[in-house]
Amino acid sequence: MRNVFVNKLFEYAKKDSNILLLTGDLGYGLFDNFRFNLPKQFINVGIAEQNMINIASGLSYSGKNVFVYSIIPFLLMRPFEGIRLNISYNNLPVKLLGAGGGLLYGAEGPTHHAYEDIGLLRLLPNVTIFCPGDKMEIDNLLEDVINYKSPIYIRFGGNVGGSIYSTKQKFKLGKGNIVVKGKEIVIFSMGTMLKESYLAVKELNKYNIFPTLISMHTIKPLDVDLIKKYVSNSKQVYVVEDHKKTGGLFSAILENIPNVKHNATFYSLSLPDKFIADVGDNTYLYKKYGLTYDNITELILKERGDAFE
């Protein structure tokens, strides 16, 4: 996801000298096109993330279209005060590019895990949260992101390869997309978890179970109308995210449907409310914490039971 975005951003930057990319001593190789071909549009601030956010804010205030890249804990948690007071408060259209959502940097351990980020930024006014889970979402929404007039956080997951979308769709920030249309069960997912959810749907089809899968690529603003429609017409609702339940997609959905009449049972597949001290590759960690397609499949098969008899 990250590489697809950066490569496409470079193509836009070649035509628009107003686009600037800042990084905090990261992205070697990834940003070579910027470093060598657009050196006046690339700033390596060094390991000084608070300063990086302040510089980005000043450049944005002066009219530059600023993109800031780092691994999520260093992009958001370390300089949070600057994001809150400089970017959010002033509604500056800075684009925050966060690498390593969830447990993608599992081998680096707890310092690099990112499972509180969505909750953190949901607290801030004016900030949009975009969690692409598919190449098509980036391809179709990149131009909107570049031209966005308010702060926006882009959370990069690990999905690569071809698209899981089988039909041509319209994409819009703030609107969910139906990946697979089914019945009685709905799965809301985003980011890295979108492909795992899609693989689970394909596996469940073998058991004559046909869930609807919806990509909630924009967590804020949330597509409340779409959520209400599918919650009110489903028996079971599953929310799959590589974030803590608190503050994430599950929380966002429940906060927005208090007056919706429904008979659905809700299930959260998310990360636990604790510091994850495990160190290992992300495949191992996602399996351990129940966020792979076979975990999703197993839970739905187990819970389907009497609800459909």
Tab-separated table of C-alpha atoms in Angstrom:
chain	number	residue	atom	x	y	z
A	1	MET	CA	0.000	0.000	0.000
A	2	ARG	CA	2.691	2.461	1.044
A	3	ASN	CA	4.817	1.917	-2.077
A	4	VAL	CA	1.837	2.230	-4.413
A	5	PHE	CA	0.864	5.523	-2.787
A	6	VAL	CA	4.376	7.026	-2.785
A	7	ASN	CA	5.045	6.072	-6.408
A	8	LYS	CA	1.807	7.684	-7.527
A	9	LEU	CA	2.447	10.732	-5.372
A	10	PHE	CA	5.788	11.182	-7.123
A	11	GLU	CA	4.029	11.334	-10.493
A	12	TYR	CA	1.808	14.145	-9.219
A	13	ALA	CA	4.762	15.928	-7.593
A	14	LYS	CA	6.641	16.049	-10.908
A	15	LYS	CA	3.839	18.228	-12.252
A	16	ASP	CA	3.253	20.265	-9.093
A	17	SER	CA	6.194	21.876	-7.331
A	18	ASN	CA	3.900	22.855	-4.463
A	19	ILE	CA	3.893	19.239	-3.218
A	20	LEU	CA	6.491	18.660	-0.500
A	21	LEU	CA	7.409	15.390	1.225
A	22	LEU	CA	8.938	15.340	4.709
A	23	THR	CA	10.336	12.301	6.496
A	24	GLY	CA	12.039	11.627	9.799
A	25	ASP	CA	15.149	9.713	8.736
A	26	LEU	CA	13.103	6.942	7.111
A	27	GLY	CA	12.173	5.664	3.682
A	28	TYR	CA	15.593	5.077	2.151
A	29	GLY	CA	14.993	3.474	-1.221
A	30	LEU	CA	11.290	4.246	-1.021
A	31	PHE	CA	11.896	7.969	-1.578
A	32	ASP	CA	14.800	7.772	-4.016
A	33	ASN	CA	12.686	9.275	-6.779
A	34	PHE	CA	12.040	12.312	-4.619
A	35	ARG	CA	15.597	12.534	-3.262
A	36	PHE	CA	17.347	12.405	-6.610
A	37	ASN	CA	14.788	13.815	-9.031
A	38	LEU	CA	12.881	16.329	-6.897
A	39	PRO	CA	15.381	17.333	-4.201
A	40	LYS	CA	13.733	20.719	-3.607
A	41	GLN	CA	10.473	18.929	-2.786
A	42	PHE	CA	11.949	16.460	-0.299
A	43	ILE	CA	13.122	17.191	3.252
A	44	ASN	CA	14.689	14.620	5.559
A	45	VAL	CA	14.217	16.258	8.939
A	46	GLY	CA	16.099	13.537	10.793
A	47	ILE	CA	15.046	11.860	14.022
A	48	ALA	CA	13.176	14.951	15.203
A	49	GLU	CA	9.508	14.188	14.787
A	50	GLN	CA	8.181	17.070	16.890
A	51	ASN	CA	10.190	19.441	14.754
A	52	MET	CA	9.004	17.680	11.601
A	53	ILE	CA	5.358	18.337	12.491
A	54	ASN	CA	6.121	21.970	13.302
A	55	ILE	CA	7.948	22.432	9.989
A	56	ALA	CA	5.107	20.756	8.120
A	57	SER	CA	2.594	23.049	9.821
A	58	GLY	CA	4.542	26.172	8.870
A	59	LEU	CA	4.964	25.064	5.281
A	60	SER	CA	1.272	24.226	5.039
A	61	TYR	CA	0.322	27.581	6.551
A	62	SER	CA	2.414	29.260	3.851
A	63	GLY	CA	0.496	27.450	1.124
A	64	LYS	CA	2.539	24.332	0.447
A	65	ASN	CA	0.855	20.937	-0.013
A	66	VAL	CA	2.700	18.956	2.654
A	67	PHE	CA	2.991	15.190	3.121
A	68	VAL	CA	4.685	13.863	6.258
A	69	TYR	CA	5.886	10.265	6.472
A	70	SER	CA	7.023	8.089	9.354
A	71	ILE	CA	6.298	4.860	11.207
A	72	ILE	CA	3.042	5.458	13.049
A	73	PRO	CA	4.216	5.706	16.690
A	74	PHE	CA	6.826	8.267	15.678
A	75	LEU	CA	4.457	10.117	13.349
A	76	LEU	CA	1.558	10.435	15.795
A	77	MET	CA	2.334	9.555	19.395
A	78	ARG	CA	5.666	11.340	19.778
A	79	PRO	CA	4.575	14.701	18.287
A	80	PHE	CA	0.881	14.526	19.227
A	81	GLU	CA	0.789	17.979	20.809
A	82	GLY	CA	1.961	19.532	17.542
A	83	ILE	CA	-0.661	17.628	15.556
A	84	ARG	CA	-3.364	18.696	17.993
A	85	LEU	CA	-2.483	22.392	18.297
A	86	ASN	CA	-0.785	23.212	14.995
A	87	ILE	CA	-2.571	20.980	12.488
A	88	SER	CA	-5.964	20.049	13.924
A	89	TYR	CA	-6.705	23.328	15.720
A	90	ASN	CA	-5.774	25.398	12.665
A	91	ASN	CA	-7.384	22.932	10.243
A	92	LEU	CA	-4.223	22.808	8.146
A	93	PRO	CA	-4.377	20.389	5.183
A	94	VAL	CA	-1.290	18.399	6.185
A	95	LYS	CA	-1.261	14.801	4.976
A	96	LEU	CA	0.062	12.397	7.630
A	97	LEU	CA	1.403	9.195	6.044
A	98	GLY	CA	1.641	6.442	8.657
A	99	ALA	CA	3.518	3.221	7.938
A	100	GLY	CA	3.016	-0.002	9.869
A	101	GLY	CA	-0.609	-0.053	10.994
A	102	GLY	CA	-1.409	-2.691	13.593
A	103	LEU	CA	1.344	-5.266	14.021
A	104	LEU	CA	3.048	-4.944	10.654
A	105	TYR	CA	6.369	-4.030	12.284
A	106	GLY	CA	6.071	-7.024	14.577
A	107	ALA	CA	9.762	-7.906	14.516
A	108	GLU	CA	10.627	-4.471	15.980
A	109	GLY	CA	8.441	-5.042	19.023
A	110	PRO	CA	6.164	-2.807	21.112
A	111	THR	CA	7.923	0.455	20.227
A	112	HIS	CA	6.761	0.033	16.628
A	113	HIS	CA	3.285	-1.467	17.154
A	114	ALA	CA	0.407	0.816	16.185
A	115	TYR	CA	-2.987	-0.200	17.565
A	116	GLU	CA	-4.092	3.023	19.305
A	117	ASP	CA	-3.627	5.423	16.387
A	118	ILE	CA	-7.178	5.515	15.062
A	119	GLY	CA	-8.601	6.122	18.520
A	120	LEU	CA	-6.082	8.882	19.099
A	121	LEU	CA	-6.918	10.801	15.930
A	122	ARG	CA	-10.666	10.225	16.196
A	123	LEU	CA	-10.472	12.556	19.193
A	124	LEU	CA	-9.250	15.486	17.104
A	125	PRO	CA	-11.649	17.786	15.234
A	126	ASN	CA	-11.141	18.327	11.496
A	127	VAL	CA	-8.969	15.198	10.993
A	128	THR	CA	-10.021	12.637	8.380
A	129	ILE	CA	-8.811	9.038	8.795
A	130	PHE	CA	-8.234	6.979	5.642
A	131	CYS	CA	-7.220	3.312	5.953
A	132	PRO	CA	-6.902	1.868	2.437
A	133	GLY	CA	-7.023	-1.888	2.190
A	134	ASP	CA	-6.788	-2.339	-1.549
A	135	LYS	CA	-4.855	-0.905	-4.481
A	136	MET	CA	-8.107	0.242	-6.079
A	137	GLU	CA	-8.868	2.421	-3.082
A	138	ILE	CA	-5.540	4.190	-3.413
A	139	ASP	CA	-5.763	4.451	-7.212
A	140	ASN	CA	-9.187	6.076	-7.028
A	141	LEU	CA	-8.770	8.261	-3.965
A	142	LEU	CA	-5.188	9.528	-4.235
A	143	GLU	CA	-6.171	12.637	-6.168
A	144	ASP	CA	-8.828	13.411	-3.544
A	145	VAL	CA	-6.202	13.010	-0.820
A	146	ILE	CA	-3.750	15.298	-2.619
A	147	ASN	CA	-6.389	18.005	-3.025
A	148	TYR	CA	-7.888	17.583	0.441
A	149	LYS	CA	-8.401	20.885	2.258
A	150	SER	CA	-8.287	19.598	5.848
A	151	PRO	CA	-5.881	17.361	7.805
A	152	ILE	CA	-5.922	13.738	6.729
A	153	TYR	CA	-4.200	10.676	8.148
A	154	ILE	CA	-3.436	7.802	5.788
A	155	ARG	CA	-2.804	4.517	7.624
A	156	PHE	CA	-0.868	2.092	5.447
A	157	GLY	CA	-1.431	-1.619	5.795
A	158	GLY	CA	0.389	-4.534	4.263
A	159	ASN	CA	-1.855	-5.673	1.436
A	160	VAL	CA	-0.153	-5.967	-1.932
A	161	GLY	CA	-0.939	-7.561	-5.261
A	162	GLY	CA	-4.111	-7.411	-7.286
A	163	SER	CA	-7.409	-5.904	-6.263
A	164	ILE	CA	-10.149	-7.869	-4.492
A	165	TYR	CA	-12.829	-5.713	-6.122
A	166	SER	CA	-14.538	-7.688	-8.868
A	167	THR	CA	-16.698	-4.845	-10.174
A	168	LYS	CA	-16.005	-1.253	-11.087
A	169	GLN	CA	-17.043	1.048	-8.276
A	170	LYS	CA	-17.130	4.682	-7.354
A	171	PHE	CA	-14.872	5.569	-4.440
A	172	LYS	CA	-15.293	8.574	-2.198
A	173	LEU	CA	-13.677	9.557	1.077
A	174	GLY	CA	-16.241	9.143	3.840
A	175	LYS	CA	-18.169	6.456	1.965
A	176	GLY	CA	-17.787	2.705	2.436
A	177	ASN	CA	-17.625	0.282	-0.473
A	178	ILE	CA	-19.351	-3.064	-0.826
A	179	VAL	CA	-16.702	-5.589	-1.821
A	180	VAL	CA	-18.973	-8.646	-1.778
A	181	LYS	CA	-22.756	-8.542	-1.523
A	182	GLY	CA	-24.300	-11.332	0.533
A	183	LYS	CA	-27.110	-11.840	3.036
A	184	GLU	CA	-27.842	-12.082	6.770
A	185	ILE	CA	-24.214	-11.565	7.865
A	186	VAL	CA	-22.204	-8.384	7.319
A	187	ILE	CA	-18.469	-7.917	7.866
A	188	PHE	CA	-17.096	-4.396	8.243
A	189	SER	CA	-13.349	-4.275	7.718
A	190	MET	CA	-10.515	-1.949	6.751
A	191	GLY	CA	-6.814	-1.756	5.942
A	192	THR	CA	-4.754	-4.924	6.237
A	193	MET	CA	-7.786	-6.809	7.531
A	194	LEU	CA	-9.785	-6.240	4.348
A	195	LYS	CA	-8.007	-8.949	2.380
A	196	GLU	CA	-8.156	-11.387	5.319
A	197	SER	CA	-11.894	-10.733	5.551
A	198	TYR	CA	-12.284	-11.266	1.823
A	199	LEU	CA	-10.469	-14.617	1.991
A	200	ALA	CA	-12.733	-15.605	4.893
A	201	VAL	CA	-15.811	-14.775	2.819
A	202	LYS	CA	-14.559	-16.966	-0.011
A	203	GLU	CA	-13.955	-19.824	2.443
A	204	LEU	CA	-17.401	-19.399	4.025
A	205	ASN	CA	-19.017	-19.604	0.593
A	206	LYS	CA	-17.926	-23.268	0.528
A	207	TYR	CA	-20.274	-23.818	3.489
A	208	ASN	CA	-23.144	-21.994	1.763
A	209	ILE	CA	-22.623	-18.966	3.975
A	210	PHE	CA	-22.624	-15.706	2.047
A	211	PRO	CA	-21.640	-12.667	4.128
A	212	THR	CA	-21.639	-9.147	2.826
A	213	LEU	CA	-18.180	-7.588	3.045
A	214	ILE	CA	-17.892	-3.812	3.335
A	215	SER	CA	-14.665	-1.848	3.227
A	216	MET	CA	-14.758	1.016	5.705
A	217	HIS	CA	-11.657	2.645	4.274
A	218	THR	CA	-12.644	5.958	5.850
A	219	ILE	CA	-13.037	5.708	9.621
A	220	LYS	CA	-13.669	9.428	10.035
A	221	PRO	CA	-15.999	10.686	8.721
A	222	LEU	CA	-17.845	7.385	8.919
A	223	ASP	CA	-20.428	6.238	6.388
A	224	VAL	CA	-23.208	6.054	8.965
A	225	ASP	CA	-26.020	5.621	6.430
A	226	LEU	CA	-24.407	2.535	4.910
A	227	ILE	CA	-23.747	1.059	8.354
A	228	LYS	CA	-27.331	1.633	9.497
A	229	LYS	CA	-28.700	0.017	6.358
A	230	TYR	CA	-26.725	-3.197	6.764
A	231	VAL	CA	-26.960	-3.447	10.551
A	232	SER	CA	-30.759	-3.175	10.413
A	233	ASN	CA	-30.953	-5.958	7.806
A	234	SER	CA	-28.430	-8.427	9.253
A	235	LYS	CA	-28.528	-11.103	11.928
A	236	GLN	CA	-24.846	-10.919	12.709
A	237	VAL	CA	-22.343	-8.063	12.415
A	238	TYR	CA	-18.595	-8.698	12.491
A	239	VAL	CA	-16.060	-5.879	12.739
A	240	VAL	CA	-12.495	-6.848	11.818
A	241	GLU	CA	-9.625	-4.444	12.538
A	242	ASP	CA	-5.966	-4.515	13.557
A	243	HIS	CA	-6.575	-1.945	16.270
A	244	LYS	CA	-7.837	-2.109	19.824
A	245	LYS	CA	-11.588	-2.421	20.127
A	246	THR	CA	-11.610	0.792	22.158
A	247	GLY	CA	-11.506	3.812	19.890
A	248	GLY	CA	-11.338	1.892	16.622
A	249	LEU	CA	-13.821	0.913	13.921
A	250	PHE	CA	-15.953	-1.209	16.284
A	251	SER	CA	-16.309	1.714	18.696
A	252	ALA	CA	-17.055	4.135	15.875
A	253	ILE	CA	-19.834	1.927	14.507
A	254	LEU	CA	-21.523	1.372	17.873
A	255	GLU	CA	-21.336	5.068	18.748
A	256	ASN	CA	-23.295	5.907	15.605
A	257	ILE	CA	-26.200	3.448	15.778
A	258	PRO	CA	-27.803	3.932	19.222
A	259	ASN	CA	-31.238	4.567	17.719
A	260	VAL	CA	-31.138	1.985	14.930
A	261	LYS	CA	-33.681	-0.806	15.290
A	262	HIS	CA	-31.987	-4.129	14.703
A	263	ASN	CA	-31.804	-7.715	15.909
A	264	ALA	CA	-28.147	-8.216	15.067
A	265	THR	CA	-25.497	-9.687	17.334
A	266	PHE	CA	-22.172	-7.857	17.196
A	267	TYR	CA	-18.723	-9.451	17.217
A	268	SER	CA	-15.391	-7.678	17.420
A	269	LEU	CA	-12.226	-9.188	15.989
A	270	SER	CA	-9.579	-6.784	17.193
A	271	LEU	CA	-6.414	-6.518	19.245
A	272	PRO	CA	-6.559	-6.889	23.043
A	273	ASP	CA	-6.491	-4.014	25.502
A	274	LYS	CA	-2.912	-4.542	26.577
A	275	PHE	CA	0.618	-3.845	25.431
A	276	ILE	CA	1.653	-6.575	23.026
A	277	ALA	CA	5.173	-7.481	24.046
A	278	ASP	CA	5.542	-10.312	21.539
A	279	VAL	CA	8.257	-9.969	18.927
A	280	GLY	CA	7.908	-11.824	15.653
A	281	ASP	CA	6.932	-11.387	12.041
A	282	ASN	CA	3.463	-10.012	11.423
A	283	THR	CA	2.143	-13.312	10.018
A	284	TYR	CA	2.890	-14.997	13.330
A	285	LEU	CA	1.440	-12.151	15.394
A	286	TYR	CA	-1.769	-11.805	13.412
A	287	LYS	CA	-2.315	-15.535	13.724
A	288	LYS	CA	-1.664	-15.455	17.466
A	289	TYR	CA	-4.169	-12.664	18.009
A	290	GLY	CA	-6.900	-14.135	15.836
A	291	LEU	CA	-6.757	-11.791	12.866
A	292	THR	CA	-6.193	-14.117	9.910
A	293	TYR	CA	-8.799	-15.321	7.459
A	294	ASP	CA	-8.986	-18.769	9.039
A	295	ASN	CA	-9.618	-17.182	12.462
A	296	ILE	CA	-12.432	-15.105	10.975
A	297	THR	CA	-13.855	-18.140	9.186
A	298	GLU	CA	-13.729	-20.273	12.326
A	299	LEU	CA	-15.524	-17.674	14.445
A	300	ILE	CA	-18.335	-17.169	11.948
A	301	LEU	CA	-18.839	-20.913	11.533
A	302	LYS	CA	-18.956	-21.287	15.315
A	303	GLU	CA	-21.316	-18.389	15.989
A	304	ARG	CA	-23.656	-18.880	13.054
A	305	GLY	CA	-25.433	-21.797	14.746
A	306	ASP	CA	-28.894	-21.189	16.155
A	307	ALA	CA	-29.168	-17.692	14.741
A	308	PHE	CA	-29.999	-19.149	11.326
A	309	GLU	CA	-32.097	-22.178	12.254
